[in-house]
XYZ file of C-alpha atoms in Angstrom:
315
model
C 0.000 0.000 0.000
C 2.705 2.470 1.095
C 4.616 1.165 -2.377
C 1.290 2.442 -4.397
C 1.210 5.816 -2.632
C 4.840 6.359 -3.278
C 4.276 5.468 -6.994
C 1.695 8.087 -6.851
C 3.033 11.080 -5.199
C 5.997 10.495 -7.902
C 3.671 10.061 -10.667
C 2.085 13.632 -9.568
C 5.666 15.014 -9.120
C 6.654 13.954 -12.736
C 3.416 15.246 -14.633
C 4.028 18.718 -12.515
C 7.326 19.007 -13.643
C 6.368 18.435 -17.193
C 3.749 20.244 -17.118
C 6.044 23.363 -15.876
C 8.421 22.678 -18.646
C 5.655 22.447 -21.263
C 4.518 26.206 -20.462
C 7.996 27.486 -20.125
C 8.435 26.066 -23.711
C 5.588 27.644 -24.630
C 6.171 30.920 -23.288
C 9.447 31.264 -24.578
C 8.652 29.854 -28.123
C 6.154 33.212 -28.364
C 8.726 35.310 -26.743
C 11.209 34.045 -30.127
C 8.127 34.371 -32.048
C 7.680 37.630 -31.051
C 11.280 38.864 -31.293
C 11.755 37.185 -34.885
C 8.503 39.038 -36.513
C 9.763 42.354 -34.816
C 13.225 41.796 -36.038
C 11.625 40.617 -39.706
C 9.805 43.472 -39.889
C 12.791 45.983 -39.491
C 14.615 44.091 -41.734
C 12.143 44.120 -43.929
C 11.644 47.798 -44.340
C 13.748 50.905 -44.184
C 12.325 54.279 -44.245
C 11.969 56.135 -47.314
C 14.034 59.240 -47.110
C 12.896 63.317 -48.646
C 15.647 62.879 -50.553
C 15.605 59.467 -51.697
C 11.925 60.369 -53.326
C 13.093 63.662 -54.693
C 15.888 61.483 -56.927
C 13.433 58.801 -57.657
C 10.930 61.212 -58.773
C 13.256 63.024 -60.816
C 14.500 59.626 -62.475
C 10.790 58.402 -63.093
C 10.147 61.913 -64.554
C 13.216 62.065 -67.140
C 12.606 58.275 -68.115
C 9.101 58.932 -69.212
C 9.656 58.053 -72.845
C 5.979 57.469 -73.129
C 4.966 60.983 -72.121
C 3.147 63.180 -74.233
C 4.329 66.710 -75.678
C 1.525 69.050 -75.104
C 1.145 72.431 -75.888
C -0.639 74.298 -74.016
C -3.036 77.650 -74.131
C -3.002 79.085 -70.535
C -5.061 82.075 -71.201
C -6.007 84.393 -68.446
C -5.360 83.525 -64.565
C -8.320 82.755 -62.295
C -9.079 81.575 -58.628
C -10.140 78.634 -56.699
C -14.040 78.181 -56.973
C -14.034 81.247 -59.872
C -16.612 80.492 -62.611
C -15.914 83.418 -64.724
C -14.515 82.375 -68.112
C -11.213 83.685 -68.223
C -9.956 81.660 -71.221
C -11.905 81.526 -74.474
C -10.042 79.005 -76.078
C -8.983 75.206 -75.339
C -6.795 74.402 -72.919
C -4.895 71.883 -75.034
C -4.404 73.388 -78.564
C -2.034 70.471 -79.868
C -3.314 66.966 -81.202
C -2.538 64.067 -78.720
C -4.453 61.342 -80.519
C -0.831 59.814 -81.875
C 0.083 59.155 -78.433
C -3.016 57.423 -77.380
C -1.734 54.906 -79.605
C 0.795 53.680 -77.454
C -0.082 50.750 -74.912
C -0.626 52.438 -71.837
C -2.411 55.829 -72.910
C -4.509 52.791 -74.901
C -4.666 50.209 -72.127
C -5.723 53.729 -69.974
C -8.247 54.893 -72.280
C -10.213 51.163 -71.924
C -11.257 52.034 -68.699
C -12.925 55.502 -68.842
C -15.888 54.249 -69.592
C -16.201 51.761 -67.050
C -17.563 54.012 -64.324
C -20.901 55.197 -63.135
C -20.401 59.053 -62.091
C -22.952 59.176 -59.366
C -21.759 57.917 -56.487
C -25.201 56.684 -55.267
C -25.237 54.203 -57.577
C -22.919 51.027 -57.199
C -20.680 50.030 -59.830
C -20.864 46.502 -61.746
C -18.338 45.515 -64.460
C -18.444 42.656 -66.729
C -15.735 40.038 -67.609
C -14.571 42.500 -70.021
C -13.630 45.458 -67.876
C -12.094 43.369 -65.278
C -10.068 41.611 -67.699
C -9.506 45.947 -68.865
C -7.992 46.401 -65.650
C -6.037 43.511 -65.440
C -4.588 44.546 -68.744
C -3.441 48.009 -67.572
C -1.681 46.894 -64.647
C -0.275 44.602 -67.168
C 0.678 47.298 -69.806
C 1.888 49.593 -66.927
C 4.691 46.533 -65.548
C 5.952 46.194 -69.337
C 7.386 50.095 -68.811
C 10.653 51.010 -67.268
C 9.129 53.706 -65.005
C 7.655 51.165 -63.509
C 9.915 48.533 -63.318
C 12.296 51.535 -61.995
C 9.593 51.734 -59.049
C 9.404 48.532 -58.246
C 13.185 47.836 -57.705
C 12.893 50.730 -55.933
C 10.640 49.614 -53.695
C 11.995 45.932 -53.521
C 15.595 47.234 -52.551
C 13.737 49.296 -49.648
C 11.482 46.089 -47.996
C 8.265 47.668 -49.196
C 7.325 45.221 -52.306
C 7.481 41.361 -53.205
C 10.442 40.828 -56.195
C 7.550 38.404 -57.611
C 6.265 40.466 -60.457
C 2.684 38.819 -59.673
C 2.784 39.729 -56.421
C 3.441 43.392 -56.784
C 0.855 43.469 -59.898
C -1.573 42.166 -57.399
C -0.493 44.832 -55.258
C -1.170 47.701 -57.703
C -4.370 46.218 -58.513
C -5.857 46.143 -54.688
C -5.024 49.324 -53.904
C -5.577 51.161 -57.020
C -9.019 49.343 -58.442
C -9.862 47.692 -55.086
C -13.602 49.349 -54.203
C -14.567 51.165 -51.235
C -17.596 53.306 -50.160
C -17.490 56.415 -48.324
C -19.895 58.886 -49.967
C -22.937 57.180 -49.433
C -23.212 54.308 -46.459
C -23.303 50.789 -48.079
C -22.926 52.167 -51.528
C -19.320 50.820 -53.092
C -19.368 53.435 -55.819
C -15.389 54.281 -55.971
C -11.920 53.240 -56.681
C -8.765 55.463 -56.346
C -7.914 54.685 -60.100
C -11.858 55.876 -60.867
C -11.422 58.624 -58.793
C -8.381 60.255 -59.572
C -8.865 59.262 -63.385
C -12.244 59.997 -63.826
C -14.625 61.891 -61.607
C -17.619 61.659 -58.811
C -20.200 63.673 -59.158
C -21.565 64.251 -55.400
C -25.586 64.640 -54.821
C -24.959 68.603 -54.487
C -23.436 68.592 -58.592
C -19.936 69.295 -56.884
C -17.102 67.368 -58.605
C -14.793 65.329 -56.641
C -11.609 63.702 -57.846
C -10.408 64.385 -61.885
C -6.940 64.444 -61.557
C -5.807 62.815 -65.596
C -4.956 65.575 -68.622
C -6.216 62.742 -70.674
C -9.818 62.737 -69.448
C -9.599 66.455 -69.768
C -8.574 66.659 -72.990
C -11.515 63.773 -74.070
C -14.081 65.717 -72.467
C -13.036 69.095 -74.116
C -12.747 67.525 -77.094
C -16.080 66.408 -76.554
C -17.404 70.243 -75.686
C -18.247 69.144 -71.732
C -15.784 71.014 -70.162
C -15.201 74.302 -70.366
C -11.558 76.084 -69.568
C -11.983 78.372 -67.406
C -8.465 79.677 -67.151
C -5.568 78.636 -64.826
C -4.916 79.220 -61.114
C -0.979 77.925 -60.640
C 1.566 76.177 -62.777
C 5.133 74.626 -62.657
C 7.428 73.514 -65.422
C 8.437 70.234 -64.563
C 10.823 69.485 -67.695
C 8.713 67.064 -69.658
C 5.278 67.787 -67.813
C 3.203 70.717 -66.554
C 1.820 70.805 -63.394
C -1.658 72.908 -63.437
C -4.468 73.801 -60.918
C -7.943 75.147 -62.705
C -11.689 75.639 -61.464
C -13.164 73.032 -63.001
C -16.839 73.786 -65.145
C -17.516 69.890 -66.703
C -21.456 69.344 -67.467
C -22.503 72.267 -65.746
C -21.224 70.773 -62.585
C -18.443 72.019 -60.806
C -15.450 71.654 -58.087
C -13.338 74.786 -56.741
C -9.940 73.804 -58.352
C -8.611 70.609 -59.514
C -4.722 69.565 -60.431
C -2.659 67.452 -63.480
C 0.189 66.628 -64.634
C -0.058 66.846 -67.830
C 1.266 65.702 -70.425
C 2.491 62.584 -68.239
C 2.386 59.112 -69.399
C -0.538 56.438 -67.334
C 3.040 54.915 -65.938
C 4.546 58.027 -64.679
C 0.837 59.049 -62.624
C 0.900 55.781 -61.359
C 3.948 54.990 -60.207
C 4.170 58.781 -58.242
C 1.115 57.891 -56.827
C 2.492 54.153 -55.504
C 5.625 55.717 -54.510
C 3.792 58.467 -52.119
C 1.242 55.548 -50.985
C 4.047 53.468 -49.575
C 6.438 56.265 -48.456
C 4.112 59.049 -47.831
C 0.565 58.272 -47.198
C -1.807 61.440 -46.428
C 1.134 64.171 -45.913
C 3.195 65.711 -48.452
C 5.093 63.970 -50.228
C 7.480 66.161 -52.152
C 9.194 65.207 -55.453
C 10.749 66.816 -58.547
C 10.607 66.841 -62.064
C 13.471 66.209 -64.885
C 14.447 69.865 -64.496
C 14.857 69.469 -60.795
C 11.607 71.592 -60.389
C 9.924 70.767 -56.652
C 6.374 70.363 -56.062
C 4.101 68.138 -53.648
C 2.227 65.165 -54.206
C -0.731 64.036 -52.295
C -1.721 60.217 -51.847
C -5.000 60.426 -50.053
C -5.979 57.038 -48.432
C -9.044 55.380 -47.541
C -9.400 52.072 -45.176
C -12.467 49.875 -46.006
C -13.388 46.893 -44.789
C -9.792 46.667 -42.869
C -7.584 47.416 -45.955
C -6.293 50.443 -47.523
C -6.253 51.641 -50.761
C -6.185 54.726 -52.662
C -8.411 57.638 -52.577
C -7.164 60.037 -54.829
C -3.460 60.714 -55.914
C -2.220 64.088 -57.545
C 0.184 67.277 -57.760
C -0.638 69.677 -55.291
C -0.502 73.267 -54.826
C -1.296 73.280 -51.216
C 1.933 73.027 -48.397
């Protein structure tokens, strides 16, 4: 009897002991869990320094080979929110159709259409404009601004080196959709946004941020130049804030960069996402010209994408 007890007490002893090890073990293995995602993570990324996006942005801007020559009519100066026609003529006075050609102004041009304006009415697409999209991105990764970016951004932690990956990157946070005009109502993407326009329930304008829309809609008679408010020679583009007058509906002042390629908006726009999300984000043109970039973000449904993306004006 004494013999059993013994065995007992011992029995207890050794499951204790285990039992002591087992959540030491376990407590250290999260510790080292802990301490190798925190060390991953700083390995992973390094910051993004002012002047590290002030040389990129210069290099994307001078290796624009798809970039269009515009010329431009400027006409009289205006104000924010002025609707008095200071400018008779067009804005953009040269032709360019030849550029649309190319594969990206094309690949761009696909998707204009895809849109409703209203944002209290949710968008559908068919196959077809998905498969649009898909070919953008596609078009886009063929280009060495792009490709430029993406090293970039690989050789600083903050994107895959698996060309799929980071195409499936640009696609979530560029055509991903989110709501945030109208509760429950997914009527927007940053590429919609910034590339098209939202008309608002009040006929104010929000987004319209791409010199090619602009010049299809003037070419079309819908908008009408009212005159410019600010503008900076970049080298190869021209940045330019206007009141905008497009259908009779209107927003106080609106910004391009015109005469940029699809590659060059985007991949400014990616590169102030990542490195600069929602403050300035200053960069430069081929001439070494300075001027701000805003990446506005939005967070739906626990990820974030774009909201709009353009040259600014504003400090």
């Amino acid at each position: 009897m004494l013999a059993t007890l013994e065995s007992t007490s011992f029995s207890k002893q050794v499951t204790a002991q285990l039992l002591i090890k087992m959540k030491l073990f376990a407590i250290v293995s999260v510790l080292v869990l802990a301490i190798g995602a925190s060390s991953a993570k700083s390995l992973r990324a390094t910051p993004i320094t002012d002047d590290e996006l002030l040389t990129l942005s210069r290099d994307l801007h001078t290796n624009d080979v798809n970039g269009a020559t515009l010329t431009l009519a400027l006409q009289g100066q205006t104000t924010a929110g002025s609707l008095v026609d200071n400018a008779p003529g067009r804005l953009i006075v040269s032709d360019p159709i030849p550029d649309f050609a190319k594969p990206t102004f094309a690949a761009a041009q696909a998707l204009l259409n895809n849109y409703q304006k209203n944002v209290t009415i949710q968008d559908t697409f068919t196959p077809e404009q998905l498969a649009e999209e898909v070919a953008f991105i596609d078009a886009v990764m063929e280009t060495g601004v792009m490709q430029q970016l993406h090293a970039f951004l690989v050789s600083k932690g903050e994107a895959s080196a698996d060309v799929a990956e980071f195409k499936q990157f640009l696609s979530t946070i560029w055509f991903g959709r989110w709501s945030e005009y109208v509760p429950g109502v997914v009527a927007s993407s940053g590429w919609e946004h910034t590339n098209v326009f939202e008309r608002l329930e009040n006929n104010v304008v929000v987004g319209f941020h791409s010199w090619i829309y602009l010049f299809n809609e003037e070419e079309d008679g819908d908008l009408n130049y009212l005159g410019y408010i600010n503008t900076i020679e970049t080298g190869k583009t021209t940045v330019l804030s206007m009141p905008v007058d497009l259908y009779g509906s209107t927003k106080a002042f609106t910004e391009f960069n015109m005469g940029a390629s699809p590659e060059l908006d985007l991949a400014i726009g990616t590169l102030c996402f990542v490195a600069r999300p929602d403050v300035p984000c200053f960069v430069q043109g081929s001439n070494g010209a300075q001027f701000t970039w805003d990446s506005h973000t939005i967070t739906y449904n626990g990820v974030k994408y774009v909201e709009s993306s353009h040259p600014t004006f504003e400090a």
